[in-house]
Short mmCIF file of C-alpha atoms in Angstrom, two decimals:
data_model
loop_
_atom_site.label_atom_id
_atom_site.label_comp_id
_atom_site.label_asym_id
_atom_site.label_seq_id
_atom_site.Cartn_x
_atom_site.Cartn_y
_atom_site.Cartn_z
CA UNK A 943 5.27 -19.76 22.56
CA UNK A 944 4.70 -15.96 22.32
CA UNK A 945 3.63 -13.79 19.87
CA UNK A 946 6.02 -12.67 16.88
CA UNK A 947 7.26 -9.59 17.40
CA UNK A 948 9.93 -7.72 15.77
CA UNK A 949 10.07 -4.17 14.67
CA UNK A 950 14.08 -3.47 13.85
CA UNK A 951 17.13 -5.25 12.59
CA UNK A 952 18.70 -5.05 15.97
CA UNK A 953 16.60 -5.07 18.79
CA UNK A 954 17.82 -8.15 21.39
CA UNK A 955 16.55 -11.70 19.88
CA UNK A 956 14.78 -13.93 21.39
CA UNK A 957 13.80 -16.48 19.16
CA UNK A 958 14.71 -17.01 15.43
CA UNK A 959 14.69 -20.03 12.53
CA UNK A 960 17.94 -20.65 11.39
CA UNK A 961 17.50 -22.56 7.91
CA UNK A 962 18.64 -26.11 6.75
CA UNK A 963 20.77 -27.15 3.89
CA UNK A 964 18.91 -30.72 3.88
CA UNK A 965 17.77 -31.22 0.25
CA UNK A 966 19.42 -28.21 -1.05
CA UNK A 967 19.34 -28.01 -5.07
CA UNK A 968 19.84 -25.67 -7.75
CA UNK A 969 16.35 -26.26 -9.85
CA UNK A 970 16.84 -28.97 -12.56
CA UNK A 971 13.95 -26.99 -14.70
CA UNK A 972 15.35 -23.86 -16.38
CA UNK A 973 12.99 -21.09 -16.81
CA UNK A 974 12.95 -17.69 -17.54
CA UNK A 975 12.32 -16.43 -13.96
CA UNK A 976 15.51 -17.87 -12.85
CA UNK A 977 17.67 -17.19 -15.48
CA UNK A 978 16.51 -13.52 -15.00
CA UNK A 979 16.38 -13.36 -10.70
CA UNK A 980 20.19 -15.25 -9.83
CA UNK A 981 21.74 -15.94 -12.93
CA UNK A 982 20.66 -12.73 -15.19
CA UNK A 983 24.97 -12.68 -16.22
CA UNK A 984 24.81 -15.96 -17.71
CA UNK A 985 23.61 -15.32 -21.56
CA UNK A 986 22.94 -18.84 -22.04
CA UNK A 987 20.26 -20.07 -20.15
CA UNK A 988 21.48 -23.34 -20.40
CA UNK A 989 24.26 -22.99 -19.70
CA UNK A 990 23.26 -22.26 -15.55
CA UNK A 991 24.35 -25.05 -13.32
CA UNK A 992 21.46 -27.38 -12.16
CA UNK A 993 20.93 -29.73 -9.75
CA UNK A 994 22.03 -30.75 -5.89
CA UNK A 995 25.10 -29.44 -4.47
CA UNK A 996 28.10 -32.13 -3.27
CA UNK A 997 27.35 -34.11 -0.72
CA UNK A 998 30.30 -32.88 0.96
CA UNK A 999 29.25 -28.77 0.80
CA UNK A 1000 25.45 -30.02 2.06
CA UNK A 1001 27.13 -31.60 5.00
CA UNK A 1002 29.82 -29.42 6.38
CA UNK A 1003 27.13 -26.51 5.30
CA UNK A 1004 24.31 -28.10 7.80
CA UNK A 1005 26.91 -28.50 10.25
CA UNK A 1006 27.78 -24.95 10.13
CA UNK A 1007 24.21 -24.42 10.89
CA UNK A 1008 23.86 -26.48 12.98
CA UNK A 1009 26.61 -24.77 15.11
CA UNK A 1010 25.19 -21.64 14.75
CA UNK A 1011 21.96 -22.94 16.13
CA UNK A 1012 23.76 -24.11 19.25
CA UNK A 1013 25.90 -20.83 19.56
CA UNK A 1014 22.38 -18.96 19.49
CA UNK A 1015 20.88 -21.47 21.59
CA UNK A 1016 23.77 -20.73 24.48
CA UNK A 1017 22.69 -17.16 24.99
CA UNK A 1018 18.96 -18.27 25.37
CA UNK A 1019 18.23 -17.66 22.33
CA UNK A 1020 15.25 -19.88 21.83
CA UNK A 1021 16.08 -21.40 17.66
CA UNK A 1022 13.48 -23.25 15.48
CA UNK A 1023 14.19 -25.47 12.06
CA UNK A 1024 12.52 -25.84 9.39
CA UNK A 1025 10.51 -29.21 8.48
CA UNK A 1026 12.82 -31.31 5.94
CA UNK A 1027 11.33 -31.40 2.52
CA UNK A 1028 12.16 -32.88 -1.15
CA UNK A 1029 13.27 -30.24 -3.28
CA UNK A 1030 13.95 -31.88 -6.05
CA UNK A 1031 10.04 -32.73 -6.42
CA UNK A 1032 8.53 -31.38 -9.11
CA UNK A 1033 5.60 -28.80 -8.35
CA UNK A 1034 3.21 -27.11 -10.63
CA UNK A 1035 0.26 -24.28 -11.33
CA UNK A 1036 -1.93 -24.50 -14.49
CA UNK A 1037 0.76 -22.23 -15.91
CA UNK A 1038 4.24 -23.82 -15.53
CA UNK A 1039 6.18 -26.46 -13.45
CA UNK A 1040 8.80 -26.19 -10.87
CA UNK A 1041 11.01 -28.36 -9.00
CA UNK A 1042 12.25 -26.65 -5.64
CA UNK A 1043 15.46 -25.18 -4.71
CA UNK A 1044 16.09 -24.66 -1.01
CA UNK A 1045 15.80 -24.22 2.86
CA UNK A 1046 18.38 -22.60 3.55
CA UNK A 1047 17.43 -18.85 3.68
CA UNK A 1048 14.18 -18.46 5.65
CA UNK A 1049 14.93 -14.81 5.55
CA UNK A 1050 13.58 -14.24 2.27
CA UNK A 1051 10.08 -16.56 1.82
CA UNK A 1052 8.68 -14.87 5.31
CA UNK A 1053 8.59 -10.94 6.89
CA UNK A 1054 8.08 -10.35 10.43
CA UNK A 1055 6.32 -6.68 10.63
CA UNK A 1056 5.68 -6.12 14.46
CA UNK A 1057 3.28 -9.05 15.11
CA UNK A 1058 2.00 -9.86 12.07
CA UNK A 1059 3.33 -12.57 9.50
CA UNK A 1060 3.49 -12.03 5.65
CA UNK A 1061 4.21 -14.64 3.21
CA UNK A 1062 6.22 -13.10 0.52
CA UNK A 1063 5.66 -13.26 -3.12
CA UNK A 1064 8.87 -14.29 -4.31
CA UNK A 1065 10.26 -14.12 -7.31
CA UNK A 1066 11.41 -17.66 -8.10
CA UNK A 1067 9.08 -20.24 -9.55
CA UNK A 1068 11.49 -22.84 -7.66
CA UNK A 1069 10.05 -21.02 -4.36
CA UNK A 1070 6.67 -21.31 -4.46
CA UNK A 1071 5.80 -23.36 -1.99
CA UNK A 1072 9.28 -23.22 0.54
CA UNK A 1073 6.67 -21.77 3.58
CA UNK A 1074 5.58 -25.35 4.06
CA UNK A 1075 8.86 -26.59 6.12
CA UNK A 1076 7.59 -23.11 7.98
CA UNK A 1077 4.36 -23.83 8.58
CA UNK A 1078 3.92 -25.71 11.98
CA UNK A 1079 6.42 -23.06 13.36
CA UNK A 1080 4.43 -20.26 11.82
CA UNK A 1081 1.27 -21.88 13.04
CA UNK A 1082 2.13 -21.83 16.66
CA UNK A 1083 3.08 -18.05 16.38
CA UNK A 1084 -0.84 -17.81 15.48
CA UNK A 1085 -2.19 -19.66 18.04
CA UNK A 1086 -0.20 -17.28 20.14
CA UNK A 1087 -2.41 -14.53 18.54
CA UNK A 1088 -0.03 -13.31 15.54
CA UNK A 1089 -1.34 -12.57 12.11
CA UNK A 1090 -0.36 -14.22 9.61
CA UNK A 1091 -1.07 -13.61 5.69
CA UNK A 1092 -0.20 -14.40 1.98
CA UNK A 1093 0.62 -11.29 0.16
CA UNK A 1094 -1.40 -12.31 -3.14
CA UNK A 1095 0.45 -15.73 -5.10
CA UNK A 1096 1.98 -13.87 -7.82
CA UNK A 1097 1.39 -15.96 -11.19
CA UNK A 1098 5.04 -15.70 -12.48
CA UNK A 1099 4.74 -16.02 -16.24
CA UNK A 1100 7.30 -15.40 -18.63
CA UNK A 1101 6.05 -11.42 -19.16
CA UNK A 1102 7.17 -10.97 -15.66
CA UNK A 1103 10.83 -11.06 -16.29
CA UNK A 1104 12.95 -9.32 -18.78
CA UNK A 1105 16.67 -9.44 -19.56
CA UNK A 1106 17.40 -7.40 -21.98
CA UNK A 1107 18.99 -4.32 -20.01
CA UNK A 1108 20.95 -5.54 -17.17
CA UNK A 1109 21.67 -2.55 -15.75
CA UNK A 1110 17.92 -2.47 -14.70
CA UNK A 1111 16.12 -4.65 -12.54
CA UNK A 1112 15.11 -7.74 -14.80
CA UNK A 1113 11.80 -7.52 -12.89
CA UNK A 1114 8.92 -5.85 -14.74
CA UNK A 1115 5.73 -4.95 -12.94
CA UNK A 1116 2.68 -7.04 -14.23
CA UNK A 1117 2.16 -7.71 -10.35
CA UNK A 1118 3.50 -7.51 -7.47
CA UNK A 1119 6.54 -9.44 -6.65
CA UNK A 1120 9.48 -9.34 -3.62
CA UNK A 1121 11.41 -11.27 -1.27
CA UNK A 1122 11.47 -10.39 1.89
CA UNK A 1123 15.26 -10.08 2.15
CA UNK A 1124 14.86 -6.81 -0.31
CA UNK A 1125 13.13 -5.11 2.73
CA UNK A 1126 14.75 -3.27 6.33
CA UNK A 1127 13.39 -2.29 9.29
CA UNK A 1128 13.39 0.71 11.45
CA UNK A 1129 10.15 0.59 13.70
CA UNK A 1130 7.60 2.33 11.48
CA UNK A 1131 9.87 3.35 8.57
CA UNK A 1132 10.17 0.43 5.83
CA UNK A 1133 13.51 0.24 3.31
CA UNK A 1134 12.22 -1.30 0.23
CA UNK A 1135 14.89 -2.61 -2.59
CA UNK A 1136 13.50 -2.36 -6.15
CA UNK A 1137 15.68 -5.07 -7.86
CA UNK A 1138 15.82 -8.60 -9.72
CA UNK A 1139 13.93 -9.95 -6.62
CA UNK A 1140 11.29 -7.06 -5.78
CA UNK A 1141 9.41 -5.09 -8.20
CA UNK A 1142 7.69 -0.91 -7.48
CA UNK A 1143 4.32 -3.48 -7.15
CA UNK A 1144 5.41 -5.55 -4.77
CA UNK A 1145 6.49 -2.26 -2.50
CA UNK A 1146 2.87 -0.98 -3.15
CA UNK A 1147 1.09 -3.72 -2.26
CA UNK A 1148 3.18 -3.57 0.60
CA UNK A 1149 2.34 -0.04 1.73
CA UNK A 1150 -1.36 -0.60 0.88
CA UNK A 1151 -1.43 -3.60 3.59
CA UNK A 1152 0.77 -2.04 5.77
CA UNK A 1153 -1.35 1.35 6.10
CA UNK A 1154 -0.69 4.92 7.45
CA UNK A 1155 1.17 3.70 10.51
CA UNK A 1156 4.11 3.02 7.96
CA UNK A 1157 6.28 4.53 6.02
CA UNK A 1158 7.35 2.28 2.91
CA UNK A 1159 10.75 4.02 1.50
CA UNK A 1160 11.18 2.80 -2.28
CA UNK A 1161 14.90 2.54 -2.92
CA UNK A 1162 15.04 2.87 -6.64
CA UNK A 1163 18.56 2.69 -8.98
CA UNK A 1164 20.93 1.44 -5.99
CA UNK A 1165 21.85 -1.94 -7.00
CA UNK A 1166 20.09 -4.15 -9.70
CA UNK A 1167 20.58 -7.91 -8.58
CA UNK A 1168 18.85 -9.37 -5.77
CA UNK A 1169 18.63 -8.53 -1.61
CA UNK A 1170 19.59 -5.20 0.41
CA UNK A 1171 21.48 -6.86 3.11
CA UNK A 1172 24.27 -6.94 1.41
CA UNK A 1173 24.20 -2.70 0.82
CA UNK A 1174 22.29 -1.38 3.86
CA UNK A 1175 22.21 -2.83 7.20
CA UNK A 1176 21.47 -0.41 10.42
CA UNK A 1177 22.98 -2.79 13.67
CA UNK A 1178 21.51 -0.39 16.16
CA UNK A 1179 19.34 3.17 16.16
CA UNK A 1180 21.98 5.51 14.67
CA UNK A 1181 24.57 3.25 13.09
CA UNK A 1182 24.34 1.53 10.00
CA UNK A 1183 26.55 -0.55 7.90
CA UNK A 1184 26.91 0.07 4.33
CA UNK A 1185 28.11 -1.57 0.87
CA UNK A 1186 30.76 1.51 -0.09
CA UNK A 1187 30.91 -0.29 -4.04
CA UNK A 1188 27.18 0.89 -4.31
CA UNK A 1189 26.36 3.50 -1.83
CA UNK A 1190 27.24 6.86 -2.34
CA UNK A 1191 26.44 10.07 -0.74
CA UNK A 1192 23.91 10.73 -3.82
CA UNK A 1193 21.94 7.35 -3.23
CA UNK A 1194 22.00 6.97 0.36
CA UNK A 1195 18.37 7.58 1.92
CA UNK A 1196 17.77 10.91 3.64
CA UNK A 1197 16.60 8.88 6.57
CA UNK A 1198 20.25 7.30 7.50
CA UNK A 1199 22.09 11.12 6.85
CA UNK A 1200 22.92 11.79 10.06
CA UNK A 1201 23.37 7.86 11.65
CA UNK A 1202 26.91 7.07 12.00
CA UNK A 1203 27.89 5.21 9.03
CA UNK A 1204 30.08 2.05 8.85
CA UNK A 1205 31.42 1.99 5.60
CA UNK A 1206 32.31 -2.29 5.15
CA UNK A 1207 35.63 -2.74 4.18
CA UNK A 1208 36.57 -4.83 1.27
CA UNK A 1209 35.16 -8.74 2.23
CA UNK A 1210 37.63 -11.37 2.57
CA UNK A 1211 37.50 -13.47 -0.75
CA UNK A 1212 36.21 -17.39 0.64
CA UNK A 1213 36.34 -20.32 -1.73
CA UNK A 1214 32.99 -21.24 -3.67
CA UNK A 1215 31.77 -23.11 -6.46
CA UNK A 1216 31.79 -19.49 -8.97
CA UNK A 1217 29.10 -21.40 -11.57
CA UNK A 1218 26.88 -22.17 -9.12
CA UNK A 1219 27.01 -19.24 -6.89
CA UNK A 1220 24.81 -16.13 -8.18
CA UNK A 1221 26.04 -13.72 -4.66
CA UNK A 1222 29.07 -11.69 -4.85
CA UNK A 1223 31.78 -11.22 -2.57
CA UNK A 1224 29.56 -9.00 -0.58
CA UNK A 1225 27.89 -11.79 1.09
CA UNK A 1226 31.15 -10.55 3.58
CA UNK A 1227 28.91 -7.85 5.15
CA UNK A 1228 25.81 -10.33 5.60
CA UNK A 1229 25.63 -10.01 9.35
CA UNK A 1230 23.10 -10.26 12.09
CA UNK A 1231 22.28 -8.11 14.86
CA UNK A 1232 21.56 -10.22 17.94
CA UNK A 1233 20.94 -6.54 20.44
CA UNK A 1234 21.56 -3.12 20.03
CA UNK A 1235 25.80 -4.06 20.48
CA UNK A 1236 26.06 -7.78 19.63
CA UNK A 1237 26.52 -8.86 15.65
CA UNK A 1238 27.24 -12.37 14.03
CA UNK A 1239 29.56 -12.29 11.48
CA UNK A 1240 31.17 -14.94 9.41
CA UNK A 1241 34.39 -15.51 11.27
CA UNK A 1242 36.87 -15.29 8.17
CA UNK A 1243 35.42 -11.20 8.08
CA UNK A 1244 38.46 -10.32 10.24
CA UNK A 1245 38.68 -6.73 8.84
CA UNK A 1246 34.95 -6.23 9.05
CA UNK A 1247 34.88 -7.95 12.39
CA UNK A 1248 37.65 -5.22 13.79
CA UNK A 1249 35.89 -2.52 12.50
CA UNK A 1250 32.64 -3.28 14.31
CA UNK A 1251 34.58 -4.06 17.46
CA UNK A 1252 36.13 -0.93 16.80
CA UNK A 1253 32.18 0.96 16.99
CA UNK A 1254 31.53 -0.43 19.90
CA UNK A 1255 30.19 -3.96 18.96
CA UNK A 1256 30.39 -7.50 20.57
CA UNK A 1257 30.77 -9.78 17.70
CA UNK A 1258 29.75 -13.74 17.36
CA UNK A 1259 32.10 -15.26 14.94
CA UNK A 1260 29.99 -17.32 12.61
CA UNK A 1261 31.71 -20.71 10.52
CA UNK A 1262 29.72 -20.47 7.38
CA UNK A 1263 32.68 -21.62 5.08
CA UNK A 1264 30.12 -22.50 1.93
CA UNK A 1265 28.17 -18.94 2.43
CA UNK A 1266 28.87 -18.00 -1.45
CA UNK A 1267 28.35 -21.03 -2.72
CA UNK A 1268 24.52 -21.03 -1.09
CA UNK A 1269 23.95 -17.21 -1.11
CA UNK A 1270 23.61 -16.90 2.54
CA UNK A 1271 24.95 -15.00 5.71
CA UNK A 1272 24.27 -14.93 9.28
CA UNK A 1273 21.45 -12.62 8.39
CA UNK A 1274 20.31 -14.57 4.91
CA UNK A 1275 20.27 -17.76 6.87
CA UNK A 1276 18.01 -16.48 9.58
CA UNK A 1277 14.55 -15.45 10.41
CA UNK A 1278 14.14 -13.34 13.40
CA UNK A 1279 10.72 -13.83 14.71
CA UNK A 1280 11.12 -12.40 18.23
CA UNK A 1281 13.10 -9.09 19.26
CA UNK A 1282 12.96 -6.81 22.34
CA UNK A 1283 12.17 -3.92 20.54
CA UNK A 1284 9.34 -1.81 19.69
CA UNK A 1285 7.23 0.31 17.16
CA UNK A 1286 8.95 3.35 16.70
CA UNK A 1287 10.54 6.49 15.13
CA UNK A 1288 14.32 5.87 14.68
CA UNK A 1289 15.32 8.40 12.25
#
């Protein structure tokens, strides 16, 4: 195995995790962090669903991925899985108790930066420990000679997470806190989401660690709720796809004025459990760049999948038929670890 290495969203893969929807669960304990993170709309805390998903959705859903896999696996695309684990056990600190919620999105516990590895501090109590069905993968990456770190294990008490204003990130900044789906990559420039999963602390600490030879861009007031790749996704240097419900000329980052933009058309509507899923319909533009002119995209996307033929891409048509339901797309559901790509100035 080689060392991780990716710098972009786009450059060719070479190896990736694809997540697992073994064991997947809403948490059965209700707290304050998740009531404010996914399910901020519901007033009634308990009133949020709880507990496994059908049999039936866990099933065809691991299928799906297990598809996906294999059509990743047929362009030599070497594909890791996580380790299975039990979700619905119940984990603690001296400060609260957990149980676990799921595998299925290794794009948000873990951030590849060039070679190195970072652990996120997530948001969820729930996702505390979900790096451990990572950890022999991760740990064969460093005996390859990758770095791998913990950003610091945020204590996620109740003063962490306020409610009160919705139109504001329900994320308050006692420390620092972020997924690591609320970040993009362009070789040495870094797109940071403040939102319900990633707090101004979280994208210092992230800046401090990173150093001079990045540039950590703080996108502030664009969209409230959780992750940025459903808003902002550049696919290749120069053309990037964006959410046109919450990106404006106003908002957009200086960096991406003059890429070509791909404004997403309107997502396809697919069937989902509403309770239980806390992602909008804008999981439609979820994709993943497998090279500079190949993107995955769930296959019922047939106006978004047009328009990126249209630019000039190659597109892998995805079966992800449960991808509300689980909050997940081609790129939620993945974990690039290797790319052909470099450290760079794209802008």
């Amino acid at each position: 195995m080689k060392k991780a290495n990716s710098h972009t969203e786009w450059g060719t893969l070479q190896e990736v995790v694809v997540g697992s929807a073994m064991g997947a669960q809403i948490p059965a304990i209700k707290g304050k962090d998740i009531h404010c993170v996914d399910y901020a709309n519901i007033d009634d805390l308990n009133s949020m669903p709880s507990g496994s998903y059908s049999t039936d959705i866990l099933h065809e859903t691991q299928e799906d991925l297990d598809l996906f896999a294999k059509q990743l696996q047929n362009m030599d695309i070497v594909v890791h899985r996580p380790e299975p684990m039990n979700y619905a056990s119940i984990h603690s600190t001296p400060l609260w108790q957990s149980d676990g919620y799921y595998g299925y999105c290794p794009r948000d516990s873990i951030l590849i930066i060039g070679d190195k590895i970072i652990e996120t501090p997530m948001a969820l109590r729930s996702r505390y420990f979900e790096t451990l069905s990572l950890r022999k993968i991760l740990s064969r990456y460093t005996d390859a000679g990758s770095v791998h770190v913990s950003a610091p294990k945020p204590m996620l008490t109740d003063d962490l997470y306020d409610r009160t204003n919705l139109d504001k990130p329900t994320l308050c900044n006692s420390e620092p806190v972020f997924d690591a789906a609320n970040i993009i990559r362009c070789g040495k420039d870094i797109f940071y989401l403040v939102s319900n999963s990633g707090n101004h602390k979280g994208a210092q600490w992230l800046q401090t660690y990173l150093g001079q030879d990045y540039n950590v861009h703080v996108m502030d007031n664009i969209y409230a709720h959780v992750h940025i790749d459903t808003t902002i996704l550049p696919l290749c240097p120069g053309k990037v796809l964006l959410n046109p419900s919450r990106i404006n000329s106003s908002n957009l980052p200086e960096y991406f004025k003059y890429w070509d933009k791909i404004w997403s058309p309107d997502p396809v509507l697919t069937p989902c459990m509403e309770k239980w899923a806390p992602g909008s319909k804008w999981i439609g533009m979820n994709v993943l760049s497998l090279g500079p002119n190949t993107v995955a995209v769930e296959k019922r996307q047939t106006p978004l999948i047009k328009l990126l033929e249209l630019n000039g891409f190659n597109v892998l048509e995805v079966n992800l038929k449960h991808c509300r339901t689980l909050s997940g797309g081609p790129h939620c559901v993945t974990l690039d670890t290797c790319r052909v790509d470099s450290y760079d100035d794209y802008s």
